[in-house]
Structure formats: C-alpha cells, structure tokens
Short mmCIF file of N, CA and C in Angstrom, two decimals:
data_model
loop_
_atom_site.label_atom_id
_atom_site.label_comp_id
_atom_site.label_asym_id
_atom_site.label_seq_id
_atom_site.Cartn_x
_atom_site.Cartn_y
_atom_site.Cartn_z
N MET A 1 -0.72 15.96 3.68
CA MET A 1 0.48 15.16 3.91
C MET A 1 1.03 14.73 2.56
N ILE A 2 2.32 14.93 2.38
CA ILE A 2 2.99 14.51 1.15
C ILE A 2 3.46 13.07 1.33
N LEU A 3 3.12 12.21 0.38
CA LEU A 3 3.60 10.83 0.36
C LEU A 3 4.38 10.65 -0.94
N THR A 4 5.65 10.24 -0.83
CA THR A 4 6.47 10.12 -2.03
C THR A 4 7.46 8.97 -1.93
N THR A 5 7.76 8.40 -3.09
CA THR A 5 8.76 7.33 -3.14
C THR A 5 10.17 7.91 -3.22
N THR A 6 10.28 9.20 -3.48
CA THR A 6 11.59 9.83 -3.56
C THR A 6 12.15 10.05 -2.15
N ASN A 7 13.46 10.28 -2.08
CA ASN A 7 14.10 10.45 -0.77
C ASN A 7 14.08 11.89 -0.26
N SER A 8 13.49 12.78 -1.04
CA SER A 8 13.37 14.17 -0.62
C SER A 8 12.22 14.80 -1.40
N VAL A 9 11.83 16.00 -0.95
CA VAL A 9 10.82 16.78 -1.65
C VAL A 9 11.52 18.05 -2.10
N GLU A 10 11.55 18.26 -3.41
CA GLU A 10 12.28 19.39 -3.99
C GLU A 10 11.82 20.71 -3.37
N GLY A 11 12.80 21.49 -2.92
CA GLY A 11 12.51 22.80 -2.36
C GLY A 11 12.03 22.77 -0.92
N ARG A 12 11.94 21.59 -0.33
CA ARG A 12 11.46 21.48 1.06
C ARG A 12 12.38 20.54 1.84
N PRO A 13 13.51 21.03 2.29
CA PRO A 13 14.43 20.16 3.03
C PRO A 13 13.83 19.71 4.36
N ALA A 14 14.07 18.47 4.70
CA ALA A 14 13.57 17.93 5.97
C ALA A 14 14.32 18.58 7.12
N ARG A 15 13.58 19.11 8.07
CA ARG A 15 14.16 19.69 9.28
C ARG A 15 14.39 18.62 10.33
N GLU A 16 13.47 17.65 10.34
CA GLU A 16 13.52 16.62 11.39
C GLU A 16 13.05 15.29 10.82
N TYR A 17 13.80 14.24 11.11
CA TYR A 17 13.43 12.88 10.73
C TYR A 17 12.77 12.22 11.95
N LEU A 18 11.55 11.79 11.78
CA LEU A 18 10.77 11.27 12.91
C LEU A 18 10.78 9.75 13.02
N GLY A 19 11.35 9.08 12.05
CA GLY A 19 11.46 7.63 12.11
C GLY A 19 10.68 6.92 11.01
N VAL A 20 10.84 5.63 10.97
CA VAL A 20 10.17 4.78 9.99
C VAL A 20 8.72 4.57 10.40
N VAL A 21 7.83 4.70 9.43
CA VAL A 21 6.41 4.40 9.65
C VAL A 21 6.00 3.33 8.65
N THR A 22 5.03 2.50 9.05
CA THR A 22 4.60 1.39 8.21
C THR A 22 3.09 1.32 8.13
N GLY A 23 2.62 0.60 7.15
CA GLY A 23 1.21 0.28 7.01
C GLY A 23 1.10 -1.13 6.46
N GLU A 24 0.16 -1.88 6.95
CA GLU A 24 0.00 -3.27 6.50
C GLU A 24 -1.48 -3.55 6.28
N THR A 25 -1.76 -4.34 5.25
CA THR A 25 -3.12 -4.77 4.97
C THR A 25 -3.07 -6.19 4.45
N ILE A 26 -3.99 -7.01 4.94
CA ILE A 26 -4.14 -8.37 4.43
C ILE A 26 -5.59 -8.53 3.98
N ILE A 27 -5.76 -8.92 2.73
CA ILE A 27 -7.10 -9.08 2.16
C ILE A 27 -7.21 -10.48 1.58
N GLY A 28 -8.31 -11.14 1.90
CA GLY A 28 -8.57 -12.47 1.35
C GLY A 28 -9.18 -12.36 -0.03
N ALA A 29 -8.75 -13.24 -0.92
CA ALA A 29 -9.34 -13.32 -2.25
C ALA A 29 -10.34 -14.46 -2.22
N ASN A 30 -11.61 -14.16 -2.48
CA ASN A 30 -12.63 -15.19 -2.32
C ASN A 30 -12.74 -16.10 -3.54
N PHE A 31 -13.50 -17.15 -3.39
CA PHE A 31 -13.64 -18.19 -4.41
C PHE A 31 -14.16 -17.65 -5.74
N ILE A 32 -15.15 -16.77 -5.70
CA ILE A 32 -15.75 -16.26 -6.94
C ILE A 32 -14.71 -15.46 -7.74
N LYS A 33 -13.94 -14.63 -7.05
CA LYS A 33 -12.90 -13.87 -7.74
C LYS A 33 -11.87 -14.81 -8.34
N ASP A 34 -11.50 -15.87 -7.57
CA ASP A 34 -10.55 -16.85 -8.09
C ASP A 34 -11.09 -17.53 -9.34
N PHE A 35 -12.38 -17.88 -9.32
CA PHE A 35 -13.01 -18.56 -10.44
C PHE A 35 -12.95 -17.69 -11.69
N PHE A 36 -13.39 -16.43 -11.57
CA PHE A 36 -13.41 -15.55 -12.73
C PHE A 36 -11.99 -15.18 -13.19
N ALA A 37 -11.07 -15.07 -12.25
CA ALA A 37 -9.67 -14.81 -12.64
C ALA A 37 -9.13 -15.99 -13.42
N GLY A 38 -9.51 -17.22 -13.03
CA GLY A 38 -9.08 -18.41 -13.76
C GLY A 38 -9.62 -18.41 -15.18
N ILE A 39 -10.85 -17.99 -15.36
CA ILE A 39 -11.43 -17.90 -16.71
C ILE A 39 -10.66 -16.86 -17.53
N ARG A 40 -10.35 -15.74 -16.92
CA ARG A 40 -9.57 -14.70 -17.61
C ARG A 40 -8.22 -15.25 -18.06
N ASP A 41 -7.59 -16.07 -17.19
CA ASP A 41 -6.30 -16.65 -17.55
C ASP A 41 -6.41 -17.53 -18.79
N ILE A 42 -7.53 -18.23 -18.93
CA ILE A 42 -7.72 -19.13 -20.08
C ILE A 42 -8.00 -18.33 -21.35
N VAL A 43 -8.89 -17.36 -21.28
CA VAL A 43 -9.29 -16.61 -22.48
C VAL A 43 -8.43 -15.36 -22.70
N GLY A 44 -7.61 -15.02 -21.76
CA GLY A 44 -6.75 -13.84 -21.89
C GLY A 44 -7.42 -12.60 -21.31
N GLY A 45 -6.65 -11.56 -21.16
CA GLY A 45 -7.18 -10.31 -20.62
C GLY A 45 -6.75 -10.10 -19.19
N ARG A 46 -7.14 -8.97 -18.68
CA ARG A 46 -6.78 -8.57 -17.32
C ARG A 46 -7.84 -9.03 -16.36
N SER A 47 -7.43 -9.26 -15.13
CA SER A 47 -8.37 -9.65 -14.08
C SER A 47 -8.75 -8.41 -13.28
N GLY A 48 -9.84 -7.78 -13.69
CA GLY A 48 -10.29 -6.55 -13.04
C GLY A 48 -10.59 -6.73 -11.57
N SER A 49 -11.11 -7.91 -11.18
CA SER A 49 -11.45 -8.13 -9.78
C SER A 49 -10.19 -8.15 -8.91
N TYR A 50 -9.14 -8.80 -9.39
CA TYR A 50 -7.89 -8.81 -8.62
C TYR A 50 -7.24 -7.43 -8.60
N GLU A 51 -7.29 -6.74 -9.73
CA GLU A 51 -6.71 -5.40 -9.77
C GLU A 51 -7.40 -4.49 -8.77
N LYS A 52 -8.72 -4.60 -8.66
CA LYS A 52 -9.47 -3.78 -7.70
C LYS A 52 -9.06 -4.12 -6.27
N VAL A 53 -8.93 -5.41 -5.96
CA VAL A 53 -8.52 -5.83 -4.61
C VAL A 53 -7.13 -5.31 -4.30
N LEU A 54 -6.20 -5.39 -5.25
CA LEU A 54 -4.84 -4.89 -5.02
C LEU A 54 -4.83 -3.38 -4.77
N ARG A 55 -5.61 -2.64 -5.55
CA ARG A 55 -5.69 -1.19 -5.33
C ARG A 55 -6.24 -0.87 -3.95
N GLU A 56 -7.31 -1.56 -3.56
CA GLU A 56 -7.90 -1.33 -2.24
C GLU A 56 -6.90 -1.64 -1.13
N ALA A 57 -6.17 -2.73 -1.26
CA ALA A 57 -5.19 -3.11 -0.25
C ALA A 57 -4.06 -2.08 -0.17
N LYS A 58 -3.57 -1.64 -1.33
CA LYS A 58 -2.50 -0.63 -1.36
C LYS A 58 -2.97 0.68 -0.72
N ASP A 59 -4.17 1.12 -1.09
CA ASP A 59 -4.70 2.37 -0.54
C ASP A 59 -4.88 2.27 0.98
N SER A 60 -5.33 1.12 1.45
CA SER A 60 -5.52 0.92 2.89
C SER A 60 -4.19 0.96 3.63
N ALA A 61 -3.18 0.30 3.10
CA ALA A 61 -1.86 0.29 3.73
C ALA A 61 -1.27 1.70 3.76
N LEU A 62 -1.41 2.44 2.66
CA LEU A 62 -0.89 3.82 2.63
C LEU A 62 -1.62 4.72 3.62
N ARG A 63 -2.95 4.56 3.73
CA ARG A 63 -3.71 5.35 4.71
C ARG A 63 -3.24 5.07 6.13
N GLU A 64 -3.00 3.79 6.44
CA GLU A 64 -2.54 3.42 7.78
C GLU A 64 -1.17 4.03 8.06
N MET A 65 -0.26 3.97 7.08
CA MET A 65 1.07 4.53 7.24
C MET A 65 0.97 6.06 7.43
N GLU A 66 0.13 6.70 6.62
CA GLU A 66 -0.05 8.14 6.73
C GLU A 66 -0.58 8.54 8.11
N GLU A 67 -1.52 7.78 8.63
CA GLU A 67 -2.08 8.07 9.95
C GLU A 67 -1.01 7.96 11.03
N ARG A 68 -0.17 6.95 10.93
CA ARG A 68 0.92 6.80 11.91
C ARG A 68 1.88 7.98 11.83
N ALA A 69 2.17 8.45 10.62
CA ALA A 69 3.05 9.61 10.44
C ALA A 69 2.39 10.86 11.00
N ARG A 70 1.10 11.01 10.77
CA ARG A 70 0.36 12.17 11.27
C ARG A 70 0.42 12.24 12.80
N ARG A 71 0.29 11.08 13.46
CA ARG A 71 0.35 11.05 14.93
C ARG A 71 1.72 11.47 15.45
N LEU A 72 2.76 11.33 14.61
CA LEU A 72 4.10 11.77 15.00
C LEU A 72 4.31 13.26 14.71
N GLY A 73 3.35 13.89 14.05
CA GLY A 73 3.48 15.30 13.69
C GLY A 73 4.22 15.53 12.38
N ALA A 74 4.24 14.52 11.51
CA ALA A 74 4.97 14.61 10.25
C ALA A 74 4.22 15.46 9.23
N ASP A 75 5.00 16.06 8.33
CA ASP A 75 4.45 16.78 7.18
C ASP A 75 4.48 15.91 5.93
N ALA A 76 5.33 14.87 5.95
CA ALA A 76 5.49 14.02 4.77
C ALA A 76 6.04 12.66 5.16
N VAL A 77 5.88 11.73 4.25
CA VAL A 77 6.56 10.43 4.35
C VAL A 77 7.35 10.28 3.06
N ILE A 78 8.66 10.13 3.19
CA ILE A 78 9.53 10.03 2.02
C ILE A 78 10.10 8.62 1.91
N GLY A 79 10.62 8.31 0.72
CA GLY A 79 11.27 7.02 0.51
C GLY A 79 10.32 5.85 0.66
N ILE A 80 9.06 6.01 0.26
CA ILE A 80 8.06 4.95 0.46
C ILE A 80 8.37 3.75 -0.43
N ASP A 81 8.27 2.57 0.16
CA ASP A 81 8.42 1.30 -0.55
C ASP A 81 7.13 0.51 -0.33
N ILE A 82 6.57 -0.02 -1.39
CA ILE A 82 5.34 -0.82 -1.31
C ILE A 82 5.66 -2.23 -1.78
N ASP A 83 5.28 -3.22 -0.97
CA ASP A 83 5.52 -4.62 -1.31
C ASP A 83 4.22 -5.40 -1.29
N TYR A 84 4.12 -6.36 -2.20
CA TYR A 84 2.95 -7.24 -2.31
C TYR A 84 3.41 -8.67 -2.11
N GLU A 85 2.61 -9.45 -1.39
CA GLU A 85 2.96 -10.85 -1.12
C GLU A 85 1.69 -11.66 -0.97
N THR A 86 1.72 -12.90 -1.45
CA THR A 86 0.60 -13.79 -1.19
C THR A 86 0.96 -14.65 0.01
N ILE A 87 0.00 -14.86 0.88
CA ILE A 87 0.23 -15.64 2.10
C ILE A 87 -0.98 -16.54 2.35
N GLY A 88 -0.88 -17.36 3.36
CA GLY A 88 -1.99 -18.21 3.76
C GLY A 88 -1.99 -19.54 3.02
N GLN A 89 -2.89 -20.39 3.45
CA GLN A 89 -3.03 -21.70 2.84
C GLN A 89 -3.44 -21.54 1.39
N GLY A 90 -2.63 -22.11 0.49
CA GLY A 90 -2.92 -21.99 -0.93
C GLY A 90 -2.77 -20.58 -1.47
N ASN A 91 -1.98 -19.75 -0.79
CA ASN A 91 -1.79 -18.35 -1.20
C ASN A 91 -3.12 -17.63 -1.38
N SER A 92 -4.03 -17.84 -0.45
CA SER A 92 -5.39 -17.33 -0.58
C SER A 92 -5.56 -15.89 -0.09
N MET A 93 -4.50 -15.31 0.42
CA MET A 93 -4.60 -13.94 0.93
C MET A 93 -3.49 -13.08 0.31
N ILE A 94 -3.78 -11.81 0.20
CA ILE A 94 -2.83 -10.85 -0.35
C ILE A 94 -2.43 -9.89 0.76
N MET A 95 -1.12 -9.77 0.96
CA MET A 95 -0.61 -8.85 1.97
C MET A 95 0.10 -7.71 1.25
N VAL A 96 -0.25 -6.50 1.63
CA VAL A 96 0.42 -5.32 1.10
C VAL A 96 1.04 -4.58 2.27
N THR A 97 2.33 -4.31 2.18
CA THR A 97 3.01 -3.55 3.23
C THR A 97 3.66 -2.33 2.58
N CYS A 98 3.73 -1.26 3.33
CA CYS A 98 4.45 -0.08 2.87
C CYS A 98 5.21 0.49 4.05
N SER A 99 6.33 1.12 3.73
CA SER A 99 7.13 1.75 4.77
C SER A 99 7.80 2.98 4.16
N GLY A 100 8.11 3.92 5.02
CA GLY A 100 8.77 5.14 4.60
C GLY A 100 9.27 5.88 5.84
N THR A 101 9.90 7.00 5.61
CA THR A 101 10.44 7.81 6.70
C THR A 101 9.57 9.05 6.89
N ALA A 102 9.05 9.20 8.10
CA ALA A 102 8.25 10.37 8.44
C ALA A 102 9.19 11.55 8.69
N VAL A 103 8.88 12.69 8.08
CA VAL A 103 9.71 13.89 8.24
C VAL A 103 8.85 15.11 8.52
N ARG A 104 9.51 16.11 9.10
CA ARG A 104 8.88 17.41 9.32
C ARG A 104 9.72 18.43 8.59
N PHE A 105 9.05 19.35 7.87
CA PHE A 105 9.77 20.39 7.11
C PHE A 105 10.01 21.59 7.98
#
C-alpha cells in the first residue's frame, strides 16, 4: 500500500476515489517520562523518551488508517495529513490523528 502526503502518485493516476480514511491514537505520557523530559529541558538536549512515544503514536495511527483503506480495497492513501495534539487533564495525553483519501489505481 502506498501512503503519501502528495495528492497523486506520479505515473499512477487514480481510477477510483474510495473516500476519506482516518487513524487515531491516544497515548498517555507517564510520570517518569515527564520527570526526565523536565530534566532535559533544564540541561538542554532532546527528549528521546517523548520522541519515541510520538513516533509510536504516529506509526499506530498510520497503520490504523492503512487498514481502513485496505478494507475498502484501496491501493494507496494520498493527501495524508498528520496532526498532533495534547489532551486530557494537565495535557497528560498525546493524540495523533491522520487522514487521507483512499484510492484505487
């Protein structure tokens, strides 16, 4: 399955548009990760624990979107948009959503 942020795939015109597909993931950031991220903020540097959580959430949302497209018989999802948001009490959770258009070549 081709997943792309572009609105088309070069050399492969869409024969059929199957509709919008989405994927959503919500992951909680635990206290230990918050603690070490706070230390990183003080001393500088990147927060590897948060980066790992964001990658996992993005990958999970994309897999869910891809599975929904596959059930429609799609060959690709084009025009993908990925959004990140903090939610919950004290912004303690990270929500990643993605959407795109399922197409058949």
